[in-house]
Amino acid sequence: MVNRVALDIFAPATPSKLPVLETAMLWNFWKLCRISLARETVGYEYRVIPEAQDFFENQILINYTQNNVSNFENNLNQNAKSTLFSYFVAKECGISGAKRAAAGLCLRCNVSYPILKACKKIDSLFGGEKRFTYNDLLPFVLNDDDGKTLIVLDARAKTQLVLDDNGRTKPTNYKFFTVEVLRTFKPDSQSSMSLDNWAYLQTKQNQEVKNFLSEFGFKHQSDWAILNRARPKQIESLSERDRQLINVFHAVYRRDRREHRSAGVQKCPDPSNSQLQEMLTALQKQNVTVKSNLELIAELKQVAVQLKQYDVWSSREPLEIRDPDTGKDVLRPDLPHASTDQLNVEQQEILEFLHQQLKSALIQSIEQEISACIAKLEKSKSYAIFAQKFMPGLQLYYCQGMSLKEIVPLLEMSSWDQARRVLDPGKLINNVRARTVEKVLDSTMALAQEKGLTQIPPEPEYLKTLIEQIEAFADVEFFKEAAEEIKAGKNREMNSLYARQLRVYFSNILPPKKKVK
C-alpha cells in the first residue's frame, strides 16, 4: 500500500526483541476483512476463518522452530506468503485441492487489508466535495464471503474454480476480487512488486470502482474537455509558450462552447479547422510560431497531458481552507476530528513531500538517462550512426504506439533485434527507475536527518530498508505500469505516468511528427 510504504520510509529501523508470534501480527492470515452492515460507521469488520488459522498454524508455522526464529522474524511476511503461494498455485499431484484452497483462504485474508486501505486512499484523494466515502467502494472489492467458499485456480491460473465437499471443482461466474488479485500476482517475477502494493494497484484499477467514480465526474475526459476546463492554478504550472497556447485556445474554443451549450450540445468536439486557423492567427500576433493546424493540435494535446499530470499530483486537497468571514485559514469542516491531529498533519506533509520528490526526480532522470543513452551510442563504433535516431525512435514508440518492428524501416535499421538493442525501452525504464530512486533517496535521507529520524551516517540496515521502500513506492506510482504496458501486443496504449512524462519531454525537445498510419 503506497500510503503505508510512504510513511514507513521514515520509521526508525529498530529490530524488535519480542517473540515472533507477538510482533508479526500473524492474525492477518486468518482474519478476513469483510463488509459489515452492522458497523455503519466504518462499514467493515474482521472475521476469524478457522480453516485458514488451522492451515497456517499446522502447515506454515510448524516449519519454523525456535532455532530459526530470528531469521524468520526478519522475513516473516515474505516467507509466509511465498510458502502459501507455492501451495495455492501448486500443479503437483501430491498437493490436494483442499490444501490449495486453504492456502488461498490465508492469502485472501491477507490481501483484504491492503484492499481496504486502497479504498481509504481513493477516498482521501478526492477531497470533501465528492459526495461519497470509502464505504461506497467496499462492495466492489471486499466481495469475499465468510471464507466458507473454497476457491482454487485452474491449471493455467486463468479461472476461479469452486471446490465442493467431495473435492470436485466447477467454474463460477461470481469472482471474488481477493482471488483475482492473487490470480494476477506473479510472486516469482524479479520485477514483481509486493503483494500489498499489487493489491493496491488492482483496487485502483478495478473497473467497477472506476465506473462508480465516473458517476461523480472522476472519469476519462477528452483532451479538448481537459483543456476547456483548465483552471488558473493549473495554467500557472505551464511554461510561457504553453500558457499562450491555452489562453488562445480558451479565447476561441470557450467562446464557441458557450454557443454550443445554449444549443444543447454537451460534449467537447474536436476543434474545427476555422477555429484552429483563428488560434494560429492569434498566436502569430503574439510572436508564437506554430506552422500548421496539425502542429497546433499536437502541441495542444501535449498541454493536455501536462494538465492530466497536474490533476494526478494535486488531487490531495489542503487540510485548511480560507474562512470568508474572518479571512483566516481554518480546518476544513468536512474532515473528521481524528484526522486533523498533529500526527496526521505530519503524515500528510510526508506523503506530499514524497510525491513531489518522486515527480521531480522522474523528470530529471528521464532527461539525464536519454542524454546518457545518446552519448553511449555516439561512442559505439557499430551504433554511432543511430545516435541521432534514438529520440525520434522513442517518439514513434511512445507517441504513436508503433512497435519496434514497425520502427525498423523508418529508422533505416536492418532488423527488429537491432532496433531493440538501440532503443531498448525496457532497459530505459530500469535505468530511469534506478536514477529516480537514487535521487529520492538523497532527498529523503536529508529530510530524515533533519527530523532526527536516523543517525549520521545511517546504519546499513536502515539504509537498505529505506531503499527497498522507496523502490516499492516508485514502482506503484510509475514503473510497474510502465513495464507492463511495453509487454502488450498490438494496439498498446501508452498511458502510464512514465509514458506521459516522456511525451512531455519529447514535446519540448522534438518537433511534432505527423501520425504514421
Short mmCIF file of N, CA and C in Angstrom, two decimals, residues 298-456:
data_model
loop_
_atom_site.label_atom_id
_atom_site.label_comp_id
_atom_site.label_asym_id
_atom_site.label_seq_id
_atom_site.Cartn_x
_atom_site.Cartn_y
_atom_site.Cartn_z
N ALA A 298 -1.14 18.90 -32.18
CA ALA A 298 -0.15 18.10 -31.45
C ALA A 298 0.31 18.82 -30.19
N GLU A 299 0.57 20.13 -30.31
CA GLU A 299 1.05 20.88 -29.15
C GLU A 299 -0.05 21.02 -28.08
N LEU A 300 -1.27 21.23 -28.50
CA LEU A 300 -2.38 21.33 -27.54
C LEU A 300 -2.58 20.02 -26.81
N LYS A 301 -2.42 18.91 -27.51
CA LYS A 301 -2.57 17.59 -26.87
C LYS A 301 -1.46 17.38 -25.82
N GLN A 302 -0.27 17.88 -26.09
CA GLN A 302 0.80 17.77 -25.10
C GLN A 302 0.52 18.62 -23.87
N VAL A 303 -0.11 19.76 -24.06
CA VAL A 303 -0.53 20.58 -22.92
C VAL A 303 -1.57 19.82 -22.10
N ALA A 304 -2.47 19.13 -22.79
CA ALA A 304 -3.49 18.33 -22.09
C ALA A 304 -2.84 17.25 -21.24
N VAL A 305 -1.75 16.63 -21.75
CA VAL A 305 -1.03 15.61 -20.98
C VAL A 305 -0.51 16.22 -19.67
N GLN A 306 0.03 17.41 -19.76
CA GLN A 306 0.55 18.06 -18.55
C GLN A 306 -0.56 18.39 -17.56
N LEU A 307 -1.72 18.79 -18.07
CA LEU A 307 -2.85 19.09 -17.19
C LEU A 307 -3.35 17.84 -16.50
N LYS A 308 -3.32 16.70 -17.20
CA LYS A 308 -3.69 15.43 -16.57
C LYS A 308 -2.75 15.12 -15.43
N GLN A 309 -1.47 15.34 -15.66
CA GLN A 309 -0.49 15.10 -14.60
C GLN A 309 -0.73 16.01 -13.41
N TYR A 310 -1.09 17.25 -13.70
CA TYR A 310 -1.37 18.18 -12.61
C TYR A 310 -2.50 17.64 -11.75
N ASP A 311 -3.54 17.10 -12.39
CA ASP A 311 -4.67 16.55 -11.64
C ASP A 311 -4.24 15.40 -10.75
N VAL A 312 -3.36 14.54 -11.29
CA VAL A 312 -2.90 13.38 -10.50
C VAL A 312 -2.12 13.83 -9.29
N TRP A 313 -1.20 14.79 -9.48
CA TRP A 313 -0.30 15.15 -8.40
C TRP A 313 -0.87 16.16 -7.43
N SER A 314 -1.92 16.86 -7.79
CA SER A 314 -2.50 17.85 -6.89
C SER A 314 -3.86 17.43 -6.38
N SER A 315 -4.17 16.12 -6.47
CA SER A 315 -5.51 15.65 -6.13
C SER A 315 -5.78 15.65 -4.63
N ARG A 316 -4.71 15.80 -3.82
CA ARG A 316 -4.94 15.88 -2.37
C ARG A 316 -5.32 17.31 -2.02
N GLU A 317 -6.47 17.50 -1.40
CA GLU A 317 -6.90 18.84 -1.05
C GLU A 317 -6.26 19.26 0.28
N PRO A 318 -6.08 20.56 0.52
CA PRO A 318 -5.43 21.02 1.75
C PRO A 318 -6.27 20.72 2.98
N LEU A 319 -5.58 20.66 4.13
CA LEU A 319 -6.30 20.42 5.38
C LEU A 319 -7.01 21.68 5.86
N GLU A 320 -6.63 22.84 5.32
CA GLU A 320 -7.24 24.09 5.75
C GLU A 320 -7.85 24.83 4.56
N ILE A 321 -8.85 25.65 4.85
CA ILE A 321 -9.48 26.49 3.83
C ILE A 321 -9.61 27.91 4.39
N ARG A 322 -9.82 28.87 3.51
CA ARG A 322 -9.95 30.26 3.93
C ARG A 322 -11.38 30.54 4.39
N ASP A 323 -11.53 31.05 5.61
CA ASP A 323 -12.84 31.42 6.16
C ASP A 323 -13.22 32.77 5.57
N PRO A 324 -14.33 32.84 4.78
CA PRO A 324 -14.69 34.12 4.12
C PRO A 324 -15.06 35.22 5.11
N ASP A 325 -15.49 34.83 6.31
CA ASP A 325 -15.90 35.84 7.30
C ASP A 325 -14.71 36.49 7.99
N THR A 326 -13.72 35.67 8.36
CA THR A 326 -12.58 36.18 9.11
C THR A 326 -11.34 36.42 8.24
N GLY A 327 -11.32 35.75 7.05
CA GLY A 327 -10.14 35.85 6.20
C GLY A 327 -8.98 35.01 6.66
N LYS A 328 -9.20 34.16 7.68
CA LYS A 328 -8.13 33.31 8.22
C LYS A 328 -8.29 31.88 7.72
N ASP A 329 -7.17 31.13 7.74
CA ASP A 329 -7.20 29.71 7.38
C ASP A 329 -7.72 28.90 8.55
N VAL A 330 -8.73 28.06 8.30
CA VAL A 330 -9.31 27.21 9.34
C VAL A 330 -9.36 25.78 8.84
N LEU A 331 -9.48 24.82 9.75
CA LEU A 331 -9.57 23.42 9.37
C LEU A 331 -10.83 23.17 8.57
N ARG A 332 -10.72 22.35 7.55
CA ARG A 332 -11.89 22.02 6.73
C ARG A 332 -12.95 21.34 7.57
N PRO A 333 -14.20 21.79 7.50
CA PRO A 333 -15.26 21.20 8.33
C PRO A 333 -15.63 19.79 7.93
N ASP A 334 -15.31 19.36 6.69
CA ASP A 334 -15.69 18.02 6.25
C ASP A 334 -14.73 16.95 6.74
N LEU A 335 -13.63 17.35 7.38
CA LEU A 335 -12.67 16.36 7.87
C LEU A 335 -13.09 15.86 9.23
N PRO A 336 -13.02 14.53 9.47
CA PRO A 336 -13.27 14.01 10.82
C PRO A 336 -12.25 14.61 11.79
N HIS A 337 -12.67 14.82 13.03
CA HIS A 337 -11.79 15.45 14.02
C HIS A 337 -10.51 14.67 14.21
N ALA A 338 -10.61 13.33 14.18
CA ALA A 338 -9.45 12.49 14.46
C ALA A 338 -8.38 12.62 13.39
N SER A 339 -8.74 13.07 12.19
CA SER A 339 -7.75 13.12 11.11
C SER A 339 -7.00 14.43 11.06
N THR A 340 -7.30 15.36 11.99
CA THR A 340 -6.66 16.66 11.94
C THR A 340 -5.65 16.84 13.06
N ASP A 341 -5.29 15.76 13.78
CA ASP A 341 -4.30 15.91 14.83
C ASP A 341 -2.91 16.10 14.21
N GLN A 342 -1.95 16.46 15.05
CA GLN A 342 -0.63 16.80 14.56
C GLN A 342 0.03 15.65 13.82
N LEU A 343 -0.18 14.41 14.31
CA LEU A 343 0.45 13.26 13.68
C LEU A 343 0.02 13.13 12.23
N ASN A 344 -1.29 13.24 11.98
CA ASN A 344 -1.78 13.07 10.62
C ASN A 344 -1.40 14.26 9.74
N VAL A 345 -1.29 15.44 10.31
CA VAL A 345 -0.81 16.57 9.53
C VAL A 345 0.62 16.30 9.07
N GLU A 346 1.46 15.77 9.98
CA GLU A 346 2.84 15.45 9.61
C GLU A 346 2.88 14.35 8.56
N GLN A 347 2.01 13.35 8.70
CA GLN A 347 1.97 12.27 7.71
C GLN A 347 1.57 12.80 6.34
N GLN A 348 0.61 13.72 6.32
CA GLN A 348 0.19 14.32 5.06
C GLN A 348 1.34 15.08 4.43
N GLU A 349 2.10 15.79 5.25
CA GLU A 349 3.25 16.53 4.75
C GLU A 349 4.30 15.60 4.17
N ILE A 350 4.52 14.45 4.85
CA ILE A 350 5.50 13.48 4.37
C ILE A 350 5.07 12.91 3.03
N LEU A 351 3.79 12.54 2.92
CA LEU A 351 3.29 12.00 1.66
C LEU A 351 3.42 13.02 0.53
N GLU A 352 3.08 14.25 0.82
CA GLU A 352 3.19 15.30 -0.19
C GLU A 352 4.64 15.49 -0.60
N PHE A 353 5.54 15.46 0.40
CA PHE A 353 6.97 15.59 0.12
C PHE A 353 7.45 14.47 -0.81
N LEU A 354 7.04 13.24 -0.52
CA LEU A 354 7.48 12.11 -1.32
C LEU A 354 6.97 12.18 -2.76
N HIS A 355 5.72 12.57 -2.93
CA HIS A 355 5.17 12.69 -4.28
C HIS A 355 5.88 13.80 -5.07
N GLN A 356 6.15 14.91 -4.41
CA GLN A 356 6.84 16.00 -5.10
C GLN A 356 8.25 15.58 -5.50
N GLN A 357 8.95 14.92 -4.58
CA GLN A 357 10.31 14.47 -4.87
C GLN A 357 10.32 13.43 -5.98
N LEU A 358 9.34 12.54 -5.97
CA LEU A 358 9.29 11.48 -6.97
C LEU A 358 9.05 12.05 -8.36
N LYS A 359 8.13 12.99 -8.47
CA LYS A 359 7.86 13.57 -9.78
C LYS A 359 9.06 14.34 -10.29
N SER A 360 9.66 15.16 -9.42
CA SER A 360 10.83 15.93 -9.81
C SER A 360 11.98 15.02 -10.23
N ALA A 361 12.18 13.93 -9.47
CA ALA A 361 13.27 13.00 -9.78
C ALA A 361 13.03 12.30 -11.11
N LEU A 362 11.77 11.96 -11.39
CA LEU A 362 11.45 11.29 -12.65
C LEU A 362 11.79 12.19 -13.84
N ILE A 363 11.39 13.44 -13.76
CA ILE A 363 11.63 14.38 -14.86
C ILE A 363 13.13 14.52 -15.13
N GLN A 364 13.90 14.69 -14.05
CA GLN A 364 15.35 14.84 -14.21
C GLN A 364 15.99 13.55 -14.72
N SER A 365 15.52 12.42 -14.22
CA SER A 365 16.11 11.13 -14.59
C SER A 365 15.87 10.79 -16.05
N ILE A 366 14.68 11.10 -16.56
CA ILE A 366 14.40 10.87 -17.98
C ILE A 366 15.36 11.67 -18.84
N GLU A 367 15.52 12.94 -18.53
CA GLU A 367 16.41 13.80 -19.32
C GLU A 367 17.85 13.29 -19.25
N GLN A 368 18.32 12.95 -18.06
CA GLN A 368 19.70 12.51 -17.90
C GLN A 368 19.96 11.16 -18.56
N GLU A 369 19.01 10.23 -18.43
CA GLU A 369 19.22 8.90 -18.98
C GLU A 369 19.18 8.92 -20.51
N ILE A 370 18.28 9.71 -21.08
CA ILE A 370 18.24 9.81 -22.55
C ILE A 370 19.55 10.42 -23.07
N SER A 371 20.04 11.43 -22.38
CA SER A 371 21.33 12.02 -22.77
C SER A 371 22.44 11.00 -22.66
N ALA A 372 22.41 10.18 -21.60
CA ALA A 372 23.44 9.16 -21.41
C ALA A 372 23.37 8.10 -22.51
N CYS A 373 22.16 7.72 -22.90
CA CYS A 373 21.99 6.71 -23.97
C CYS A 373 22.54 7.23 -25.30
N ILE A 374 22.24 8.48 -25.60
CA ILE A 374 22.73 9.07 -26.85
C ILE A 374 24.26 9.15 -26.84
N ALA A 375 24.83 9.56 -25.70
CA ALA A 375 26.28 9.65 -25.59
C ALA A 375 26.93 8.28 -25.76
N LYS A 376 26.31 7.26 -25.20
CA LYS A 376 26.85 5.90 -25.32
C LYS A 376 26.81 5.43 -26.77
N LEU A 377 25.71 5.73 -27.47
CA LEU A 377 25.61 5.35 -28.88
C LEU A 377 26.66 6.07 -29.71
N GLU A 378 26.89 7.35 -29.41
CA GLU A 378 27.87 8.14 -30.17
C GLU A 378 29.28 7.56 -30.05
N LYS A 379 29.55 6.92 -28.91
CA LYS A 379 30.88 6.34 -28.68
C LYS A 379 31.01 4.92 -29.25
N SER A 380 29.90 4.36 -29.66
CA SER A 380 29.91 2.99 -30.18
C SER A 380 30.28 2.98 -31.66
N LYS A 381 31.22 2.12 -32.04
CA LYS A 381 31.63 2.02 -33.43
C LYS A 381 30.50 1.49 -34.31
N SER A 382 29.73 0.55 -33.76
CA SER A 382 28.68 -0.11 -34.54
C SER A 382 27.39 0.69 -34.60
N TYR A 383 27.10 1.50 -33.55
CA TYR A 383 25.78 2.13 -33.47
C TYR A 383 25.83 3.65 -33.45
N ALA A 384 26.99 4.24 -33.70
CA ALA A 384 27.09 5.71 -33.69
C ALA A 384 26.15 6.35 -34.70
N ILE A 385 25.90 5.66 -35.81
CA ILE A 385 25.03 6.23 -36.85
C ILE A 385 23.58 6.34 -36.38
N PHE A 386 23.23 5.63 -35.27
CA PHE A 386 21.85 5.67 -34.79
C PHE A 386 21.67 6.63 -33.62
N ALA A 387 22.74 7.31 -33.21
CA ALA A 387 22.64 8.18 -32.04
C ALA A 387 21.57 9.26 -32.23
N GLN A 388 21.55 9.87 -33.43
CA GLN A 388 20.58 10.93 -33.68
C GLN A 388 19.17 10.41 -33.94
N LYS A 389 19.05 9.08 -34.05
CA LYS A 389 17.73 8.50 -34.29
C LYS A 389 17.12 7.92 -33.01
N PHE A 390 17.85 8.04 -31.90
CA PHE A 390 17.38 7.45 -30.64
C PHE A 390 16.09 8.11 -30.16
N MET A 391 16.09 9.44 -30.06
CA MET A 391 14.88 10.12 -29.59
C MET A 391 13.73 10.05 -30.59
N PRO A 392 13.96 10.23 -31.90
CA PRO A 392 12.85 10.03 -32.84
C PRO A 392 12.27 8.62 -32.76
N GLY A 393 13.12 7.63 -32.52
CA GLY A 393 12.63 6.26 -32.39
C GLY A 393 11.74 6.09 -31.17
N LEU A 394 12.17 6.66 -30.03
CA LEU A 394 11.34 6.60 -28.82
C LEU A 394 10.04 7.36 -29.00
N GLN A 395 10.12 8.45 -29.76
CA GLN A 395 8.90 9.24 -30.02
C GLN A 395 7.89 8.41 -30.81
N LEU A 396 8.37 7.67 -31.81
CA LEU A 396 7.47 6.79 -32.57
C LEU A 396 6.87 5.72 -31.67
N TYR A 397 7.67 5.22 -30.75
CA TYR A 397 7.25 4.13 -29.86
C TYR A 397 6.22 4.62 -28.83
N TYR A 398 6.48 5.77 -28.21
CA TYR A 398 5.63 6.24 -27.11
C TYR A 398 4.54 7.22 -27.54
N CYS A 399 4.76 7.94 -28.63
CA CYS A 399 3.75 8.92 -29.05
C CYS A 399 2.79 8.35 -30.08
N GLN A 400 3.29 7.42 -30.92
CA GLN A 400 2.43 6.86 -31.96
C GLN A 400 2.12 5.39 -31.74
N GLY A 401 2.63 4.82 -30.65
CA GLY A 401 2.29 3.43 -30.32
C GLY A 401 2.81 2.42 -31.31
N MET A 402 3.88 2.75 -32.03
CA MET A 402 4.41 1.82 -33.02
C MET A 402 5.28 0.76 -32.36
N SER A 403 5.30 -0.42 -32.93
CA SER A 403 6.15 -1.50 -32.42
C SER A 403 7.57 -1.31 -32.95
N LEU A 404 8.53 -2.02 -32.34
CA LEU A 404 9.90 -1.94 -32.83
C LEU A 404 10.00 -2.44 -34.27
N LYS A 405 9.21 -3.43 -34.60
CA LYS A 405 9.22 -3.97 -35.96
C LYS A 405 8.78 -2.91 -36.97
N GLU A 406 7.78 -2.11 -36.58
CA GLU A 406 7.29 -1.05 -37.48
C GLU A 406 8.29 0.10 -37.57
N ILE A 407 9.09 0.29 -36.52
CA ILE A 407 10.04 1.39 -36.50
C ILE A 407 11.26 1.10 -37.36
N VAL A 408 11.61 -0.19 -37.52
CA VAL A 408 12.84 -0.59 -38.24
C VAL A 408 13.01 0.11 -39.58
N PRO A 409 12.05 0.04 -40.51
CA PRO A 409 12.27 0.69 -41.82
C PRO A 409 12.31 2.22 -41.73
N LEU A 410 11.59 2.79 -40.78
CA LEU A 410 11.56 4.25 -40.66
C LEU A 410 12.89 4.80 -40.19
N LEU A 411 13.62 4.02 -39.40
CA LEU A 411 14.93 4.46 -38.92
C LEU A 411 16.07 3.85 -39.73
N GLU A 412 15.68 3.14 -40.80
CA GLU A 412 16.66 2.52 -41.70
C GLU A 412 17.58 1.55 -40.95
N MET A 413 16.95 0.71 -40.16
CA MET A 413 17.68 -0.33 -39.44
C MET A 413 17.55 -1.65 -40.19
N SER A 414 18.37 -2.62 -39.80
CA SER A 414 18.40 -3.89 -40.53
C SER A 414 17.43 -4.91 -39.98
N SER A 415 17.06 -4.82 -38.70
CA SER A 415 16.23 -5.87 -38.10
C SER A 415 15.58 -5.38 -36.81
N TRP A 416 14.61 -6.16 -36.36
CA TRP A 416 13.97 -5.89 -35.06
C TRP A 416 15.00 -5.96 -33.94
N ASP A 417 15.90 -6.91 -34.02
CA ASP A 417 16.89 -7.08 -32.97
C ASP A 417 17.79 -5.85 -32.87
N GLN A 418 18.12 -5.28 -34.01
CA GLN A 418 18.95 -4.07 -33.99
C GLN A 418 18.18 -2.91 -33.37
N ALA A 419 16.91 -2.79 -33.69
CA ALA A 419 16.08 -1.73 -33.11
C ALA A 419 15.97 -1.90 -31.60
N ARG A 420 15.86 -3.16 -31.16
CA ARG A 420 15.76 -3.41 -29.72
C ARG A 420 17.06 -3.01 -29.02
N ARG A 421 18.21 -3.34 -29.63
CA ARG A 421 19.48 -3.01 -28.99
C ARG A 421 19.71 -1.50 -28.94
N VAL A 422 19.22 -0.78 -29.94
CA VAL A 422 19.41 0.68 -29.96
C VAL A 422 18.43 1.36 -29.00
N LEU A 423 17.14 1.05 -29.10
CA LEU A 423 16.12 1.75 -28.31
C LEU A 423 15.93 1.12 -26.93
N ASP A 424 15.72 -0.19 -26.89
CA ASP A 424 15.57 -0.98 -25.65
C ASP A 424 14.73 -0.25 -24.59
N PRO A 425 13.40 -0.10 -24.84
CA PRO A 425 12.55 0.63 -23.88
C PRO A 425 12.57 0.04 -22.47
N GLY A 426 12.70 -1.29 -22.37
CA GLY A 426 12.72 -1.92 -21.05
C GLY A 426 13.95 -1.51 -20.25
N LYS A 427 15.10 -1.49 -20.89
CA LYS A 427 16.32 -1.06 -20.21
C LYS A 427 16.25 0.41 -19.82
N LEU A 428 15.63 1.21 -20.69
CA LEU A 428 15.48 2.63 -20.37
C LEU A 428 14.65 2.81 -19.11
N ILE A 429 13.57 2.05 -18.99
CA ILE A 429 12.73 2.13 -17.79
C ILE A 429 13.55 1.77 -16.55
N ASN A 430 14.29 0.67 -16.63
CA ASN A 430 15.10 0.24 -15.49
C ASN A 430 16.12 1.29 -15.08
N ASN A 431 16.78 1.89 -16.07
CA ASN A 431 17.81 2.89 -15.77
C ASN A 431 17.21 4.17 -15.21
N VAL A 432 16.07 4.59 -15.78
CA VAL A 432 15.39 5.78 -15.24
C VAL A 432 14.91 5.49 -13.81
N ARG A 433 14.44 4.28 -13.59
CA ARG A 433 14.00 3.88 -12.23
C ARG A 433 15.15 3.99 -11.24
N ALA A 434 16.32 3.47 -11.62
CA ALA A 434 17.48 3.50 -10.73
C ALA A 434 17.88 4.94 -10.40
N ARG A 435 17.90 5.79 -11.42
CA ARG A 435 18.24 7.20 -11.18
C ARG A 435 17.20 7.87 -10.28
N THR A 436 15.92 7.58 -10.54
CA THR A 436 14.84 8.19 -9.76
C THR A 436 14.94 7.80 -8.30
N VAL A 437 15.13 6.51 -8.05
CA VAL A 437 15.23 6.02 -6.68
C VAL A 437 16.42 6.66 -5.97
N GLU A 438 17.53 6.79 -6.67
CA GLU A 438 18.72 7.39 -6.07
C GLU A 438 18.47 8.85 -5.67
N LYS A 439 17.78 9.58 -6.54
CA LYS A 439 17.50 10.99 -6.24
C LYS A 439 16.54 11.12 -5.06
N VAL A 440 15.47 10.29 -5.05
CA VAL A 440 14.52 10.35 -3.95
C VAL A 440 15.18 9.92 -2.65
N LEU A 441 16.08 8.95 -2.74
CA LEU A 441 16.80 8.50 -1.54
C LEU A 441 17.61 9.65 -0.95
N ASP A 442 18.31 10.40 -1.79
CA ASP A 442 19.12 11.51 -1.30
C ASP A 442 18.26 12.55 -0.59
N SER A 443 17.15 12.94 -1.21
CA SER A 443 16.30 13.97 -0.60
C SER A 443 15.60 13.44 0.65
N THR A 444 15.24 12.15 0.65
CA THR A 444 14.58 11.56 1.81
C THR A 444 15.55 11.46 2.98
N MET A 445 16.79 11.06 2.70
CA MET A 445 17.80 10.99 3.75
C MET A 445 18.04 12.36 4.36
N ALA A 446 18.07 13.38 3.53
CA ALA A 446 18.28 14.74 4.04
C ALA A 446 17.15 15.14 4.98
N LEU A 447 15.91 14.80 4.61
CA LEU A 447 14.77 15.14 5.46
C LEU A 447 14.79 14.31 6.74
N ALA A 448 15.11 13.01 6.61
CA ALA A 448 15.15 12.14 7.78
C ALA A 448 16.20 12.62 8.78
N GLN A 449 17.35 13.06 8.28
CA GLN A 449 18.40 13.58 9.17
C GLN A 449 17.99 14.90 9.79
N GLU A 450 17.28 15.71 9.00
CA GLU A 450 16.81 17.00 9.53
C GLU A 450 15.83 16.79 10.68
N LYS A 451 14.98 15.75 10.56
CA LYS A 451 14.00 15.48 11.59
C LYS A 451 14.55 14.59 12.70
N GLY A 452 15.81 14.22 12.60
CA GLY A 452 16.42 13.40 13.63
C GLY A 452 15.94 11.97 13.66
N LEU A 453 15.54 11.45 12.49
CA LEU A 453 14.98 10.10 12.43
C LEU A 453 16.04 9.05 12.12
N THR A 454 17.25 9.46 11.86
CA THR A 454 18.30 8.49 11.56
C THR A 454 19.65 9.05 12.01
N GLN A 455 20.61 8.16 12.18
CA GLN A 455 21.94 8.57 12.56
C GLN A 455 22.71 9.11 11.34
N ILE A 456 23.81 9.77 11.60
CA ILE A 456 24.69 10.25 10.54
C ILE A 456 26.08 9.67 10.80
#
